[in-house]
Structure formats: C-alpha cells, structure tokens
CSV table of C-alpha atoms in Angstrom, one decimal:
chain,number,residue,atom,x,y,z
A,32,UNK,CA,-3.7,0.4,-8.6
A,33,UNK,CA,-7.5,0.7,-9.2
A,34,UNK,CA,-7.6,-2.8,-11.4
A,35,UNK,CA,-5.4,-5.0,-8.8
A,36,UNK,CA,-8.1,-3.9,-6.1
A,37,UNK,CA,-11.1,-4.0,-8.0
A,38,UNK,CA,-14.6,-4.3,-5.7
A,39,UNK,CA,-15.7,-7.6,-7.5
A,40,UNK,CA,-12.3,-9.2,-5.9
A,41,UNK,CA,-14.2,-8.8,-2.0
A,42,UNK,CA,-11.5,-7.6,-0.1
A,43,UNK,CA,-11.7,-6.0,3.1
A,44,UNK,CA,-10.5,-2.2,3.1
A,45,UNK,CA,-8.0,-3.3,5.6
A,46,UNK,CA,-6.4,-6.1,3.4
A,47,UNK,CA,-6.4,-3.8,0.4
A,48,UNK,CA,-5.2,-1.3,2.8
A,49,UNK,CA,-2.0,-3.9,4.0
A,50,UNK,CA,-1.2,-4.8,0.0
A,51,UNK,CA,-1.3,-1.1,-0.6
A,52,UNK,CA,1.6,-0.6,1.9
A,53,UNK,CA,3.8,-3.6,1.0
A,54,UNK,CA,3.8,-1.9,-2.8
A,55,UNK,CA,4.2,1.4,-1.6
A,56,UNK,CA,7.5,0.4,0.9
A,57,UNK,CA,8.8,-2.1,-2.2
A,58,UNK,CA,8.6,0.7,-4.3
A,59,UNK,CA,10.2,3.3,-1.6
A,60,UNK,CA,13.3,0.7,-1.7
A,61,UNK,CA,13.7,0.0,-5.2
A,62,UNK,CA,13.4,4.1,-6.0
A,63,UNK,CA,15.5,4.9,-3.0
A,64,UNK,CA,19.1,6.6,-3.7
A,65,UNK,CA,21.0,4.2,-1.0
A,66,UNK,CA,20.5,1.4,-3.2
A,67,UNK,CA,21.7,1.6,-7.0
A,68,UNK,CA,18.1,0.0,-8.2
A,69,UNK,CA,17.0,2.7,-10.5
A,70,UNK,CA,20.8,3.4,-12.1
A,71,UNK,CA,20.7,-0.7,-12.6
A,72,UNK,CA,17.4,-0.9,-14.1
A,73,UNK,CA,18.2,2.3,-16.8
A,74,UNK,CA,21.0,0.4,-17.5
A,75,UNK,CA,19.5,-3.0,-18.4
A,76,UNK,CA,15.9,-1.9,-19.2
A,77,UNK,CA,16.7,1.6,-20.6
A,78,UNK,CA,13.7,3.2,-17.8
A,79,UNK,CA,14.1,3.3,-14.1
A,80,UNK,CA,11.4,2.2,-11.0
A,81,UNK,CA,8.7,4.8,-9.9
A,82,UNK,CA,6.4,4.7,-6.9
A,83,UNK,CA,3.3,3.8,-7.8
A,84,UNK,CA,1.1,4.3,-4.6
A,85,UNK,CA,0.3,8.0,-3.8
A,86,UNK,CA,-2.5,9.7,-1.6
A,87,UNK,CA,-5.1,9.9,-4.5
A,88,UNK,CA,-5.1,6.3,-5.9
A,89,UNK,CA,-4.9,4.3,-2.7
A,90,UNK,CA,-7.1,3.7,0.5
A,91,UNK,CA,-7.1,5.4,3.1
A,92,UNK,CA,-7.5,5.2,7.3
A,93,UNK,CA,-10.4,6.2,8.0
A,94,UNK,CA,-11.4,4.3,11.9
A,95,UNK,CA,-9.8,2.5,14.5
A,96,UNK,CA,-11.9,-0.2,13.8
A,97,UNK,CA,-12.8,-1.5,10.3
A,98,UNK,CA,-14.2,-4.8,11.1
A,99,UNK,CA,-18.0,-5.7,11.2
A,100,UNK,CA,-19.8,-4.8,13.6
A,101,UNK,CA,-20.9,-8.0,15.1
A,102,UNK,CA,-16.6,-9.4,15.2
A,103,UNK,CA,-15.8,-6.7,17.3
A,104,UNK,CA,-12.3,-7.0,19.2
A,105,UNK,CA,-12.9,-7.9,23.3
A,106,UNK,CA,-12.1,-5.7,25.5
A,107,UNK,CA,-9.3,-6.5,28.0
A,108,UNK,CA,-12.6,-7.2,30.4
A,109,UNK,CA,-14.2,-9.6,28.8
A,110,UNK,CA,-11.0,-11.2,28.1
A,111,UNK,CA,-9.6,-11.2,31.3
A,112,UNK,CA,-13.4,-12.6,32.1
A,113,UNK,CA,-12.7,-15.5,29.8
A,114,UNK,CA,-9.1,-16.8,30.7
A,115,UNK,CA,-10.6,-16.5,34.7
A,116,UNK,CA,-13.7,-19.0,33.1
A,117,UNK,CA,-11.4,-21.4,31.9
A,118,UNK,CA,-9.2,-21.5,35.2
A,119,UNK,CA,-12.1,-21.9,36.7
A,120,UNK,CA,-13.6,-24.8,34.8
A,121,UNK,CA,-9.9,-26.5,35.7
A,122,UNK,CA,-10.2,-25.5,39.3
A,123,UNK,CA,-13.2,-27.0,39.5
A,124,UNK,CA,-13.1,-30.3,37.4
A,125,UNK,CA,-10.1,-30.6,39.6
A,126,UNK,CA,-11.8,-30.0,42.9
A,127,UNK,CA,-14.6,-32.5,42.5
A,128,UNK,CA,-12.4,-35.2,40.8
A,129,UNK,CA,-14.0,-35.2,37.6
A,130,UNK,CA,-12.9,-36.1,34.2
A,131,UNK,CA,-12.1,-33.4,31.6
A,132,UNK,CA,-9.5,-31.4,34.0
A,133,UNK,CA,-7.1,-32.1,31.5
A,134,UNK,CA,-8.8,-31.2,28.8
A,135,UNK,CA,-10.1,-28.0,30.8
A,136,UNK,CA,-6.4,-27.2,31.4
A,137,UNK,CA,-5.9,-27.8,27.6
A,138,UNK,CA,-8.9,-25.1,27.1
A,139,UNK,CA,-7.0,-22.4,29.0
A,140,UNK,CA,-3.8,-22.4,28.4
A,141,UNK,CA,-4.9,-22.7,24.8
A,142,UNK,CA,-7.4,-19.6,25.2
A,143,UNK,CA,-4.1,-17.8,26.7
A,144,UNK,CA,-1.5,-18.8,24.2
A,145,UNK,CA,-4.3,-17.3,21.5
A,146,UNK,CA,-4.2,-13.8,23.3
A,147,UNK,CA,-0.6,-13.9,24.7
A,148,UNK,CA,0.9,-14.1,21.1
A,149,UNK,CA,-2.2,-12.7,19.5
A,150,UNK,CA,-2.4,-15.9,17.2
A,151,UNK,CA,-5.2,-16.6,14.4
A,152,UNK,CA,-7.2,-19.5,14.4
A,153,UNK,CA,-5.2,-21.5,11.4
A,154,UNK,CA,-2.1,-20.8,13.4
A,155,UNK,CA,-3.8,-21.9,16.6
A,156,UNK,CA,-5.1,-25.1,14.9
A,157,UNK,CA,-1.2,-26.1,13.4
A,158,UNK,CA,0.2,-25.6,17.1
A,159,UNK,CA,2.1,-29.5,18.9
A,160,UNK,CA,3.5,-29.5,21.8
A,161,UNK,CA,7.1,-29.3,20.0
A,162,UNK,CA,6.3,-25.8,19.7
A,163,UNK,CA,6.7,-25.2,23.6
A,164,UNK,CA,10.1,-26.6,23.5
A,165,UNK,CA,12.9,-24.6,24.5
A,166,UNK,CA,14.8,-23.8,21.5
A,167,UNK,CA,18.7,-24.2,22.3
A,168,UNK,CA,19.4,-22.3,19.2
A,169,UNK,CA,18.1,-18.9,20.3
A,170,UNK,CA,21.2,-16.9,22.0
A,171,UNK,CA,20.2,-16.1,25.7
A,172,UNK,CA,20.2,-12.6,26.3
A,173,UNK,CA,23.4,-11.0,26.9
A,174,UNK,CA,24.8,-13.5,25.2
A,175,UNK,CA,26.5,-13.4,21.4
C-alpha cells in the first residue's frame, strides 16, 4: 500500500484516503464467504485473495475538513447570499430593461444547479440544455 501512495505522486490525503476505501471494499468482496471468490481463485491459481488494507498501513480521518485553508466550503449563508445576488442581478437587469437578463438568469440558475446537485466544475462546464429534459425512460414513482 505504502508504494501505490507514495508522497512524490501529490495526492491529497483525501484522494489517497477514497483509493484506500475502493481497495479495501474490493477486497472485503472478493474475500467474503457469500461469494465463492477465494475457493475459485485456490482452484485456478493454487492461493486465495487477502485484504490488503488494515488500520496500520492506510490513512486515516483525522478532520472534518481536509482541504486548504483558503478553499474552504461556504457556509449555507454565504450561499444562500449568493443564489439571492444572482436573482437579484436578473430582477434588476429585468426591471430597468437592460441587456444581459438572460444571461443573468443563465448565471443563477447555473449557480443553483452547481449547489442543488452538488456538481464540480468539469461536470458543470459539459452540462446542454438536453440535460434538463424529461427523461421518459425513468419509471414514475409508484410505478413498475
């Protein structure tokens, strides 16, 4: 574990972290007893699956908050603060007739797509307006 997450690779604790705990629940299923991994594997490889990630070789929690300092996460007033900016800007390119109001509409409901669905800003970039459709393929709830 120590040589896939060396220091010189630059990860944050929390990524190492979140690839420490995709190994660790791959190898929980391939060791588990409901599955017949480890019989199948001394069959054809003559050795069976072991986990791999335990308490002394792997990071641990230690704060709520690992990021820097300076990218801390807003709090739900300065958010709230923000989404009633950018109504704002529409209410009031609206209001004296100016261009932009639909580009200041744009602004918001883009600012409250990002925190509704709590998107990242590569997934924000890729969004088209195909992506608001309704999807007829999804079953309505209740329904089978």
């Amino acid at each position: 574990m120590d040589d896939a997450f060396d220091v010189r690779r630059r990860l944050a604790p929390s990524t190492i972290r979140g690839y420490q705990t995709a190994i660790r629940l791959f190898c929980d299923f391939i060791t588990s007893p409901h599955y017949r991994w480890a019989a199948e594997c001394e069959e054809r490889f003559g050795t069976h699956p072991v986990q791999i990630c335990h308490e002394w070789n792997t990071a641990v929690h230690l704060e709520d908050y690992e990021g820097l300092p300076e990218r801390r996460p807003m709090t739900r007033n300065e958010i709230q603060t923000l989404l009633d900016y950018a109504d704002d800007q529409v209410d009031r390119a609206v209001r004296h007739g100016r261009k932009g109001a639909l580009a200041a509409y744009r602004d918001a409901t883009v600012f409250k797509t990002i925190y509704g669905w709590g998107l990242r800003a590569t997934e924000t970039s890729r969004i088209d307006t195909y992506d608001f459709y309704r999807n007829p393929e999804v079953p309505e709830l209740g329904e089978s």
